[in-house]
Backbone as a printed PyTorch tensor [residue, N CA C, xyz], in Angstrom:
tensor([[[-72.4610, -59.4120,  15.4270],
         [-71.5170, -60.1240,  16.2700],
         [-72.1720, -61.4250,  16.7320]],

        [[-71.3360, -62.3660,  17.0850],
         [-71.8410, -63.6600,  17.5440],
         [-71.0780, -64.1220,  18.7700]],

        [[-71.7750, -64.8650,  19.6140],
         [-71.1490, -65.4840,  20.7710],
         [-70.4140, -66.7510,  20.3430]],

        [[-69.2970, -67.0040,  20.9920],
         [-68.6240, -68.2930,  20.9260],
         [-68.8680, -68.9380,  22.2820]],

        [[-69.4690, -70.1240,  22.2960],
         [-69.7400, -70.7900,  23.5700],
         [-68.4360, -71.2380,  24.2140]],

        [[-68.2590, -70.8510,  25.4640],
         [-67.0890, -71.2410,  26.2460],
         [-67.4520, -72.5150,  26.9910]],

        [[-66.8750, -73.6310,  26.5480],
         [-67.2800, -74.9380,  27.0750],
         [-66.1110, -75.7920,  27.5450]],

        [[-64.8860, -75.2450,  27.4730],
         [-63.7430, -76.0640,  27.8740],
         [-62.6470, -75.2220,  28.5170]],

        [[-61.8710, -75.8620,  29.3550],
         [-60.7270, -75.2180,  29.9850],
         [-59.6930, -74.8580,  28.9210]],

        [[-59.6120, -75.6510,  27.8700],
         [-58.6780, -75.3670,  26.7860],
         [-58.9980, -74.0190,  26.1170]],

        [[-60.2730, -73.7470,  25.9160],
         [-60.6630, -72.4490,  25.3570],
         [-60.2460, -71.3170,  26.2870]],

        [[-60.4100, -71.5360,  27.5740],
         [-60.0370, -70.5230,  28.5560],
         [-58.5330, -70.2510,  28.4940]],

        [[-57.7550, -71.2810,  28.3200],
         [-56.3090, -71.1130,  28.1810],
         [-55.9780, -70.3540,  26.8950]],

        [[-56.7270, -70.6050,  25.8220],
         [-56.5290, -69.8660,  24.5750],
         [-56.8200, -68.3760,  24.7750]],

        [[-57.8880, -68.0760,  25.5280],
         [-58.2210, -66.6800,  25.8320],
         [-57.0870, -66.0470,  26.6340]],

        [[-56.6000, -66.7540,  27.6190],
         [-55.5150, -66.2530,  28.4730],
         [-54.2580, -65.9690,  27.6540]],

        [[-53.9860, -66.7910,  26.6440],
         [-52.7610, -66.6680,  25.8590],
         [-52.9190, -65.8240,  24.5860]],

        [[-54.1260, -65.3750,  24.2960],
         [-54.3810, -64.6190,  23.0640],
         [-53.8930, -63.1760,  23.1890]],

        [[-53.5090, -62.6050,  22.0550],
         [-53.2080, -61.1770,  22.0390],
         [-54.4980, -60.4360,  21.6710]],

        [[-54.5610, -59.1870,  22.0430],
         [-55.7670, -58.4090,  21.7640],
         [-56.8390, -58.6210,  22.8200]],

        [[-58.0720, -58.2720,  22.4550],
         [-59.1870, -58.2880,  23.3980],
         [-60.1100, -59.4800,  23.1920]],

        [[-60.5310, -60.0570,  24.3140],
         [-61.5930, -61.0610,  24.3500],
         [-62.5230, -60.6780,  25.4920]],

        [[-63.7820, -61.0130,  25.3580],
         [-64.7530, -60.7310,  26.4050],
         [-65.4460, -62.0280,  26.7910]],

        [[-65.5990, -62.2390,  28.0860],
         [-66.3440, -63.3860,  28.5940],
         [-67.6020, -62.8560,  29.2700]],

        [[-68.7500, -63.3710,  28.8500],
         [-70.0270, -63.0410,  29.4920],
         [-70.4690, -64.2720,  30.2630]],

        [[-70.4840, -64.1670,  31.5860],
         [-70.9210, -65.2720,  32.4450],
         [-72.4120, -65.0850,  32.7230]],

        [[-73.1880, -66.0820,  32.3560],
         [-74.6530, -65.9610,  32.3730],
         [-75.2940, -67.1510,  33.0740]],

        [[-76.2100, -66.8520,  33.9750],
         [-77.0190, -67.8960,  34.5980],
         [-78.3250, -68.0220,  33.8280]],

        [[-78.5480, -69.1760,  33.2340],
         [-79.7580, -69.4030,  32.4420],
         [-81.0030, -69.5020,  33.3140]],

        [[-80.8460, -69.4930,  34.6250],
         [-81.9860, -69.5760,  35.5510],
         [-82.3370, -68.2440,  36.2040]],

        [[-81.6560, -67.1730,  35.7850],
         [-81.8010, -65.8880,  36.4740],
         [-82.3480, -64.8230,  35.5280]],

        [[-83.4610, -64.2000,  35.9090],
         [-84.0620, -63.1670,  35.0680],
         [-83.1910, -61.9160,  34.9950]],

        [[-82.4560, -61.6000,  36.0510],
         [-81.5590, -60.4410,  36.0290],
         [-80.4380, -60.6800,  35.0210]],

        [[-79.9200, -61.8960,  35.0140],
         [-78.8690, -62.2470,  34.0680],
         [-79.3830, -62.1630,  32.6300]],

        [[-80.5970, -62.6260,  32.4040],
         [-81.1930, -62.5630,  31.0750],
         [-81.3530, -61.1090,  30.6170]],

        [[-81.7940, -60.2510,  31.5120],
         [-81.9670, -58.8420,  31.1680],
         [-80.6200, -58.1840,  30.8650]],

        [[-79.6020, -58.4830,  31.6540],
         [-78.2670, -57.9230,  31.4190],
         [-77.7350, -58.3800,  30.0590]],

        [[-77.9590, -59.6350,  29.7220],
         [-77.5100, -60.1740,  28.4330],
         [-78.2330, -59.4730,  27.2830]],

        [[-79.5420, -59.3210,  27.3910],
         [-80.3130, -58.6540,  26.3330],
         [-79.8660, -57.2050,  26.1510]],

        [[-79.6540, -56.4910,  27.2550],
         [-79.2060, -55.0960,  27.1750],
         [-77.8220, -55.0080,  26.5360]],

        [[-76.9370, -55.9260,  26.9040],
         [-75.5960, -55.9490,  26.3350],
         [-75.6670, -56.2100,  24.8290]],

        [[-76.4380, -57.2060,  24.4210],
         [-76.5620, -57.5480,  23.0050],
         [-77.2160, -56.4240,  22.1980]],

        [[-78.1200, -55.6820,  22.8160],
         [-78.7810, -54.5730,  22.1300],
         [-77.7710, -53.5180,  21.6890]],

        [[-76.7230, -53.3220,  22.5020],
         [-75.7430, -52.2680,  22.2310],
         [-74.3830, -52.7800,  21.7620]],

        [[-74.2210, -54.0720,  21.5720],
         [-72.8850, -54.6110,  21.3390],
         [-72.2660, -54.2250,  20.0050]],

        [[-73.0130, -53.5830,  19.1300],
         [-72.4300, -53.1420,  17.8600],
         [-71.4040, -52.0220,  18.0450]],

        [[-71.3180, -51.4190,  19.2410],
         [-70.3060, -50.3910,  19.5170],
         [-68.9360, -51.0130,  19.8100]],

        [[-68.9040, -52.3030,  20.0700],
         [-67.6520, -53.0070,  20.3700],
         [-66.9630, -53.3430,  19.0460]],

        [[-65.6430, -53.1180,  18.9400],
         [-64.9430, -53.4560,  17.7050],
         [-65.1920, -54.9080,  17.2800]],

        [[-65.4010, -55.0960,  15.9930],
         [-65.7950, -56.4110,  15.4740],
         [-64.7110, -57.4770,  15.6160]],

        [[-63.4600, -57.0720,  15.8540],
         [-62.4060, -58.0710,  16.0330],
         [-62.2880, -58.5550,  17.4790]],

        [[-63.1730, -58.0800,  18.3580],
         [-63.2060, -58.5450,  19.7420],
         [-63.9430, -59.8730,  19.7940]],

        [[-63.3050, -60.8940,  20.3480],
         [-63.9470, -62.1950,  20.4640],
         [-64.8660, -62.1840,  21.6830]],

        [[-66.1160, -62.5980,  21.4610],
         [-67.1110, -62.6030,  22.5230],
         [-67.4370, -64.0470,  22.9130]],

        [[-67.1370, -64.3900,  24.1550],
         [-67.3740, -65.7330,  24.6650],
         [-68.5390, -65.7280,  25.6390]],

        [[-69.4050, -66.7140,  25.4880],
         [-70.5950, -66.8700,  26.3220],
         [-70.4080, -68.0990,  27.2080]],

        [[-70.5220, -67.9100,  28.5140],
         [-70.3690, -69.0100,  29.4600],
         [-71.6790, -69.2520,  30.1980]],

        [[-72.2770, -70.4040,  29.9470],
         [-73.4870, -70.8410,  30.6480],
         [-73.0420, -71.3940,  32.0060]],

        [[-73.2760, -70.6060,  33.0650],
         [-72.8090, -70.9820,  34.3980],
         [-73.4420, -72.2630,  34.9350]],

        [[-74.6460, -72.5300,  34.5330],
         [-75.3340, -73.7150,  35.0530],
         [-74.7100, -74.9780,  34.4590]],

        [[-74.4580, -74.9650,  33.1780],
         [-73.8950, -76.1430,  32.5080],
         [-72.3940, -76.3010,  32.7250]],

        [[-71.6950, -75.1810,  32.9570],
         [-70.2310, -75.2230,  33.0270],
         [-69.7160, -74.5260,  34.2850]],

        [[-70.2220, -74.9410,  35.4150],
         [-69.8340, -74.3570,  36.7070],
         [-68.3210, -74.4680,  36.9400]],

        [[-67.7280, -75.6040,  36.5680],
         [-66.2910, -75.7950,  36.7860],
         [-65.4670, -74.7890,  35.9820]],

        [[-65.9050, -74.4770,  34.7820],
         [-65.1940, -73.4880,  33.9670],
         [-65.3670, -72.0990,  34.5720]],

        [[-66.5540, -71.8090,  35.0770],
         [-66.7910, -70.5290,  35.7350],
         [-65.8530, -70.3600,  36.9280]],

        [[-65.6950, -71.3940,  37.7170],
         [-64.7830, -71.3360,  38.8580],
         [-63.3480, -71.1270,  38.3910]],

        [[-62.9930, -71.7510,  37.2860],
         [-61.6510, -71.6050,  36.7260],
         [-61.4300, -70.1820,  36.2150]],

        [[-62.4520, -69.5750,  35.6270],
         [-62.3680, -68.1760,  35.1700],
         [-62.0150, -67.2730,  36.3500]],

        [[-62.7170, -67.4450,  37.4610],
         [-62.4660, -66.6250,  38.6460],
         [-61.0360, -66.8010,  39.1390]],

        [[-60.5570, -68.0230,  39.1140],
         [-59.2000, -68.3170,  39.5770],
         [-58.1400, -67.7470,  38.6240]],

        [[-58.2850, -68.0040,  37.3470],
         [-57.2920, -67.5800,  36.3510],
         [-57.1770, -66.0590,  36.2900]],

        [[-58.3150, -65.3650,  36.3240],
         [-58.2990, -63.9140,  36.1660],
         [-58.4230, -63.1600,  37.4890]],

        [[-58.3950, -63.9080,  38.5930],
         [-58.3850, -63.3380,  39.9420],
         [-59.5150, -62.3430,  40.1750]],

        [[-60.7440, -62.7980,  39.8820],
         [-61.9390, -61.9940,  40.1230],
         [-62.8990, -62.7980,  40.9900]],

        [[-63.7220, -62.1010,  41.7180],
         [-64.7660, -62.7470,  42.5070],
         [-65.8920, -63.1580,  41.5780]],

        [[-66.3900, -64.3680,  41.7330],
         [-67.4930, -64.8550,  40.8970],
         [-68.7350, -64.0070,  41.1120]],

        [[-69.3500, -63.5950,  40.0120],
         [-70.6350, -62.9060,  40.0030],
         [-71.4630, -63.5020,  38.8820]],

        [[-72.7500, -63.2620,  38.9370],
         [-73.6360, -63.6970,  37.8600],
         [-74.8250, -62.7450,  37.8050]],

        [[-74.9920, -62.0930,  36.6600],
         [-74.1780, -62.0950,  35.4520],
         [-72.8990, -61.2960,  35.6650]],

        [[-71.9360, -61.5330,  34.7770],
         [-70.6490, -60.8610,  34.8910],
         [-69.9660, -60.8290,  33.5280]],

        [[-69.2800, -59.7180,  33.2520],
         [-68.4180, -59.6720,  32.0710],
         [-66.9830, -59.4600,  32.5260]],

        [[-66.0770, -60.0440,  31.7610],
         [-64.6550, -59.8270,  31.9530],
         [-64.0730, -59.4800,  30.5920]],

        [[-63.4190, -58.3350,  30.5060],
         [-62.7200, -57.9590,  29.2860],
         [-61.2530, -58.3010,  29.4990]],

        [[-60.7460, -59.1520,  28.6350],
         [-59.3860, -59.6500,  28.7500],
         [-58.5400, -59.0380,  27.6410]],

        [[-57.3790, -58.5050,  28.0150],
         [-56.4280, -57.9830,  27.0230],
         [-55.0680, -58.6040,  27.3100]],

        [[-54.5410, -59.2980,  26.3150],
         [-53.2150, -59.9080,  26.4290],
         [-53.0700, -60.7190,  27.7220]],

        [[-54.1260, -61.4700,  28.0640],
         [-54.0710, -62.3830,  29.2010],
         [-54.4480, -61.8040,  30.5420]],

        [[-54.7580, -60.5180,  30.5990],
         [-55.1080, -59.8680,  31.8660],
         [-56.5260, -59.3180,  31.8130]],

        [[-57.2370, -59.4060,  32.9260],
         [-58.5770, -58.8330,  33.0240],
         [-58.4280, -57.3290,  33.2360]],

        [[-58.8920, -56.5450,  32.2490],
         [-58.7700, -55.0860,  32.3150],
         [-60.0940, -54.4070,  32.6690]],

        [[-61.1750, -55.1710,  32.6570],
         [-62.4840, -54.6530,  33.0510],
         [-63.3280, -55.8100,  33.5430]],

        [[-63.9600, -55.6100,  34.6880],
         [-64.8890, -56.6010,  35.2350],
         [-66.1110, -55.8360,  35.6920]],

        [[-67.2880, -56.3290,  35.3250],
         [-68.5310, -55.6880,  35.7440],
         [-69.5920, -56.7590,  35.9350]],

        [[-70.5470, -56.4680,  36.7950],
         [-71.6260, -57.4210,  37.0260],
         [-72.9660, -56.7010,  37.1490]],

        [[-74.0060, -57.4790,  37.0000],
         [-75.3830, -57.0230,  37.1340],
         [-75.6520, -55.7810,  36.2770]],

        [[-76.1840, -54.7230,  36.8730],
         [-76.5730, -53.5380,  36.1050],
         [-75.3790, -52.7070,  35.6350]],

        [[-74.1790, -53.0340,  36.0880],
         [-72.9810, -52.3210,  35.6420],
         [-72.4520, -52.8470,  34.3090]],

        [[-73.0350, -53.9220,  33.7890],
         [-72.6030, -54.4870,  32.5160],
         [-73.0160, -53.5400,  31.3910]],

        [[-72.0190, -53.1200,  30.6030],
         [-72.2820, -52.1200,  29.5630],
         [-71.3740, -52.3360,  28.3660]],

        [[-71.9870, -52.5130,  27.1960],
         [-71.2110, -52.6210,  25.9580],
         [-70.4880, -51.3080,  25.6790]],

        [[-71.0970, -50.1900,  26.0190],
         [-70.4590, -48.8880,  25.8030],
         [-69.1750, -48.7720,  26.6100]],

        [[-69.1970, -49.2340,  27.8550],
         [-67.9990, -49.1800,  28.6790],
         [-66.9020, -50.0840,  28.1160]],

        [[-67.2800, -51.2540,  27.6330],
         [-66.3230, -52.1490,  27.0010],
         [-65.6640, -51.4420,  25.8180]],

        [[-66.4760, -50.8140,  24.9810],
         [-65.9530, -50.1110,  23.7980],
         [-65.0210, -48.9670,  24.2140]],

        [[-65.3770, -48.2570,  25.2810],
         [-64.5360, -47.1590,  25.7560],
         [-63.1770, -47.6600,  26.2330]],

        [[-63.1620, -48.7650,  26.9570],
         [-61.9010, -49.3160,  27.4550],
         [-61.0330, -49.7610,  26.2780]],

        [[-61.6430, -50.3850,  25.2920],
         [-60.8980, -50.8390,  24.1150],
         [-60.3270, -49.6470,  23.3480]],

        [[-61.0920, -48.5830,  23.2480],
         [-60.6660, -47.4080,  22.4850],
         [-59.5890, -46.5860,  23.1880]],

        [[-59.4970, -46.7390,  24.5050],
         [-58.5460, -45.9130,  25.2760],
         [-57.0910, -46.2450,  25.0010]]])
């Protein structure tokens, strides 16, 4: 699997309007906890269906997009944080040590 860098509001609108599942991983490049959560997620991400689009958001470089994510999907900003989006709605949100590729796969399979 590969990350797609989330770098524009237009991409965020595409995620909001897409059918199926997309995942946004919000990551602070200055935080060791965020780095560990990302590594743990990537270690297990092969359990997630391959047709799930995975978006990577660098919070330091794209703070405005991060704020827009919180507004569009009505979640409180966290870092690190994942949001699983299905048909325009956030169906799973997790942060810090609660970030789990297995949980993402379970929600998709349900």
